[in-house]
Amino acid sequence: MTLVTMKQVEFDTLSDERLGWACVESTLLGIRGKDAAAKEQAITSLNKSQQALCMFRVFYDHAKKSAIEYYSWISYLLQTPGYWPGVTGSLRYFSDQKMLQLLEDTKQVIKERNNKHNGVAFYKDLEQDNELSHTVNRLYERFQEIVPNSLKRISTFIRSNQEDFVIIEK
Protein backbone atom coordinates (compact mmCIF):
# COMPACT_ATOMS: atom_id res chain seq x y z
CA MET A 1 0.00 0.00 0.00
CA THR A 2 1.38 3.37 -1.05
CA LEU A 3 0.23 6.40 0.85
CA VAL A 4 1.05 9.90 -0.38
CA THR A 5 2.62 12.38 2.00
CA MET A 6 1.35 15.96 1.91
CA LYS A 7 0.82 18.92 4.18
CA GLN A 8 -2.60 19.41 5.77
CA VAL A 9 -3.10 22.73 3.99
CA GLU A 10 -2.46 21.07 0.62
CA PHE A 11 -4.87 18.23 1.43
CA ASP A 12 -7.52 20.75 2.48
CA THR A 13 -7.15 23.13 -0.47
CA LEU A 14 -6.47 20.97 -3.54
CA SER A 15 -9.30 21.03 -6.09
CA ASP A 16 -11.42 17.90 -6.45
CA GLU A 17 -9.57 16.90 -9.62
CA ARG A 18 -6.08 17.65 -8.29
CA LEU A 19 -6.64 15.79 -5.00
CA GLY A 20 -7.59 12.59 -6.81
CA TRP A 21 -4.60 12.90 -9.12
CA ALA A 22 -2.19 13.65 -6.24
CA CYS A 23 -3.27 10.46 -4.46
CA VAL A 24 -2.42 8.16 -7.40
CA GLU A 25 0.06 10.16 -9.49
CA SER A 26 3.15 8.17 -8.51
CA THR A 27 1.42 4.84 -9.15
CA LEU A 28 0.01 5.85 -12.54
CA LEU A 29 3.23 7.47 -13.73
CA GLY A 30 5.14 4.42 -12.49
CA ILE A 31 3.12 2.01 -14.65
CA ARG A 32 2.91 4.16 -17.77
CA GLY A 33 4.32 2.21 -20.70
CA LYS A 34 4.71 -1.01 -18.68
CA ASP A 35 3.30 -4.39 -19.68
CA ALA A 36 -0.03 -5.70 -18.40
CA ALA A 37 1.56 -7.86 -15.69
CA ALA A 38 3.47 -4.92 -14.20
CA LYS A 39 0.34 -2.78 -14.25
CA GLU A 40 -1.73 -5.49 -12.59
CA GLN A 41 0.93 -6.03 -9.91
CA ALA A 42 1.09 -2.31 -9.13
CA ILE A 43 -2.70 -1.95 -8.92
CA THR A 44 -3.23 -5.07 -6.81
CA SER A 45 -0.61 -3.85 -4.31
CA LEU A 46 -2.89 -0.91 -3.48
CA ASN A 47 -5.75 -0.91 -0.99
CA LYS A 48 -9.33 -1.11 -2.34
CA SER A 49 -9.87 2.65 -2.20
CA GLN A 50 -6.64 3.36 -4.06
CA GLN A 51 -7.44 0.67 -6.65
CA ALA A 52 -10.84 2.25 -7.30
CA LEU A 53 -9.28 5.70 -7.62
CA CYS A 54 -6.59 4.42 -10.00
CA MET A 55 -9.12 2.72 -12.25
CA PHE A 56 -11.29 5.84 -12.33
CA ARG A 57 -8.24 7.90 -13.30
CA VAL A 58 -7.25 5.36 -15.98
CA PHE A 59 -10.63 6.11 -17.54
CA TYR A 60 -10.99 9.80 -16.79
CA ASP A 61 -7.51 11.04 -17.66
CA HIS A 62 -7.73 9.56 -21.15
CA ALA A 63 -11.39 10.24 -21.88
CA LYS A 64 -11.58 13.88 -20.77
CA LYS A 65 -9.78 15.51 -23.69
CA SER A 66 -12.36 15.22 -26.51
CA ALA A 67 -15.26 13.22 -27.88
CA ILE A 68 -12.80 11.29 -30.08
CA GLU A 69 -10.61 10.44 -27.07
CA TYR A 70 -13.70 9.47 -25.07
CA TYR A 71 -14.95 7.12 -27.80
CA SER A 72 -11.51 5.66 -28.53
CA TRP A 73 -10.64 5.14 -24.89
CA ILE A 74 -13.90 3.44 -23.96
CA SER A 75 -13.49 1.20 -26.99
CA TYR A 76 -9.98 0.35 -25.73
CA LEU A 77 -11.25 -0.32 -22.19
CA LEU A 78 -13.83 -2.73 -23.60
CA GLN A 79 -11.16 -4.62 -25.57
CA THR A 80 -8.50 -4.82 -22.85
CA PRO A 81 -8.94 -7.65 -20.32
CA GLY A 82 -9.64 -6.40 -16.83
CA TYR A 83 -10.01 -2.72 -17.70
CA TRP A 84 -13.78 -2.46 -18.21
CA PRO A 85 -14.66 -4.34 -15.01
CA GLY A 86 -12.00 -2.33 -13.19
CA VAL A 87 -13.42 1.01 -14.29
CA THR A 88 -17.07 0.07 -13.77
CA GLY A 89 -16.14 -1.48 -10.42
CA SER A 90 -14.51 1.79 -9.37
CA LEU A 91 -17.68 3.69 -10.23
CA ARG A 92 -19.70 1.23 -8.14
CA TYR A 93 -17.16 1.62 -5.30
CA PHE A 94 -17.73 5.38 -5.30
CA SER A 95 -21.52 4.92 -5.85
CA ASP A 96 -21.37 6.95 -9.05
CA GLN A 97 -24.53 5.72 -10.76
CA LYS A 98 -24.73 8.55 -13.30
CA MET A 99 -21.24 7.94 -14.70
CA LEU A 100 -21.79 4.19 -14.60
CA GLN A 101 -25.00 4.60 -16.62
CA LEU A 102 -23.20 6.82 -19.13
CA LEU A 103 -20.49 4.19 -19.62
CA GLU A 104 -23.11 1.49 -20.10
CA ASP A 105 -24.89 3.67 -22.66
CA THR A 106 -21.59 4.28 -24.46
CA LYS A 107 -20.76 0.58 -24.39
CA GLN A 108 -24.11 -0.13 -26.05
CA VAL A 109 -23.39 2.37 -28.84
CA ILE A 110 -19.96 0.82 -29.44
CA LYS A 111 -21.38 -2.73 -29.41
CA GLU A 112 -24.06 -1.78 -31.92
CA ARG A 113 -21.47 -0.11 -34.15
CA ASN A 114 -19.16 -3.14 -33.95
CA ASN A 115 -22.01 -5.55 -34.75
CA LYS A 116 -23.14 -3.44 -37.68
CA HIS A 117 -19.64 -3.23 -39.17
CA ASN A 118 -18.19 -6.57 -38.01
CA GLY A 119 -15.23 -4.84 -36.49
CA VAL A 120 -13.72 -3.03 -33.56
CA ALA A 121 -14.52 0.62 -32.86
CA PHE A 122 -11.82 3.00 -34.04
CA TYR A 123 -11.56 6.78 -33.84
CA LYS A 124 -11.84 7.14 -37.64
CA ASP A 125 -15.40 5.77 -37.34
CA LEU A 126 -16.44 9.24 -36.19
CA GLU A 127 -15.08 10.84 -39.37
CA GLN A 128 -16.87 8.34 -41.59
CA ASP A 129 -20.26 8.09 -39.84
CA ASN A 130 -22.10 11.35 -39.12
CA GLU A 131 -24.82 9.65 -37.08
CA LEU A 132 -22.24 7.91 -34.88
CA SER A 133 -20.29 11.15 -34.54
CA HIS A 134 -23.44 12.98 -33.42
CA THR A 135 -24.29 10.24 -30.91
CA VAL A 136 -20.76 10.20 -29.48
CA ASN A 137 -20.73 14.00 -29.20
CA ARG A 138 -23.97 13.81 -27.18
CA LEU A 139 -22.44 11.11 -24.95
CA TYR A 140 -19.32 13.23 -24.47
CA GLU A 141 -21.48 16.24 -23.56
CA ARG A 142 -23.15 14.08 -20.90
CA PHE A 143 -19.68 13.06 -19.71
CA GLN A 144 -18.70 16.71 -19.35
CA GLU A 145 -21.89 17.40 -17.38
CA ILE A 146 -21.47 14.39 -15.08
CA VAL A 147 -17.73 14.40 -14.43
CA PRO A 148 -17.59 17.40 -12.03
CA ASN A 149 -19.98 15.49 -9.75
CA SER A 150 -17.84 12.36 -10.10
CA LEU A 151 -14.71 14.29 -9.14
CA LYS A 152 -16.54 15.89 -6.20
CA ARG A 153 -17.89 12.51 -5.04
CA ILE A 154 -14.39 11.00 -5.16
CA SER A 155 -12.66 13.93 -3.43
CA THR A 156 -15.30 13.84 -0.69
CA PHE A 157 -14.59 10.12 -0.28
CA ILE A 158 -10.83 10.81 -0.12
CA ARG A 159 -11.28 13.57 2.47
CA SER A 160 -13.57 11.30 4.54
CA ASN A 161 -11.18 8.33 4.26
CA GLN A 162 -7.88 10.19 4.41
CA GLU A 163 -6.10 7.22 6.00
CA ASP A 164 -6.62 5.19 2.80
CA PHE A 165 -4.68 7.71 0.71
CA VAL A 166 -2.59 10.23 2.60
CA ILE A 167 -0.11 10.68 5.41
CA ILE A 168 -0.25 14.27 6.64
CA GLU A 169 3.17 15.83 7.27
CA LYS A 170 3.57 17.33 10.71
PDB file of C-alpha atoms in Angstrom, residues 21 26 62 68 71 81 104 111 125 127 132 149-150 159:
ATOM      1  CA  TRP A  21      -4.597  12.898  -9.116  1.00  0.00           C
ATOM      2  CA  SER A  26       3.149   8.171  -8.507  1.00  0.00           C
ATOM      3  CA  HIS A  62      -7.732   9.555 -21.149  1.00  0.00           C
ATOM      4  CA  ILE A  68     -12.805  11.291 -30.077  1.00  0.00           C
ATOM      5  CA  TYR A  71     -14.945   7.124 -27.803  1.00  0.00           C
ATOM      6  CA  PRO A  81      -8.945  -7.655 -20.325  1.00  0.00           C
ATOM      7  CA  GLU A 104     -23.110   1.487 -20.097  1.00  0.00           C
ATOM      8  CA  LYS A 111     -21.376  -2.731 -29.408  1.00  0.00           C
ATOM      9  CA  ASP A 125     -15.403   5.774 -37.338  1.00  0.00           C
ATOM     10  CA  GLU A 127     -15.077  10.836 -39.368  1.00  0.00           C
ATOM     11  CA  LEU A 132     -22.244   7.905 -34.878  1.00  0.00           C
ATOM     12  CA  ASN A 149     -19.984  15.492  -9.747  1.00  0.00           C
ATOM     13  CA  SER A 150     -17.836  12.360 -10.095  1.00  0.00           C
ATOM     14  CA  ARG A 159     -11.280  13.573   2.470  1.00  0.00           C
TER      15      ARG A 159
END
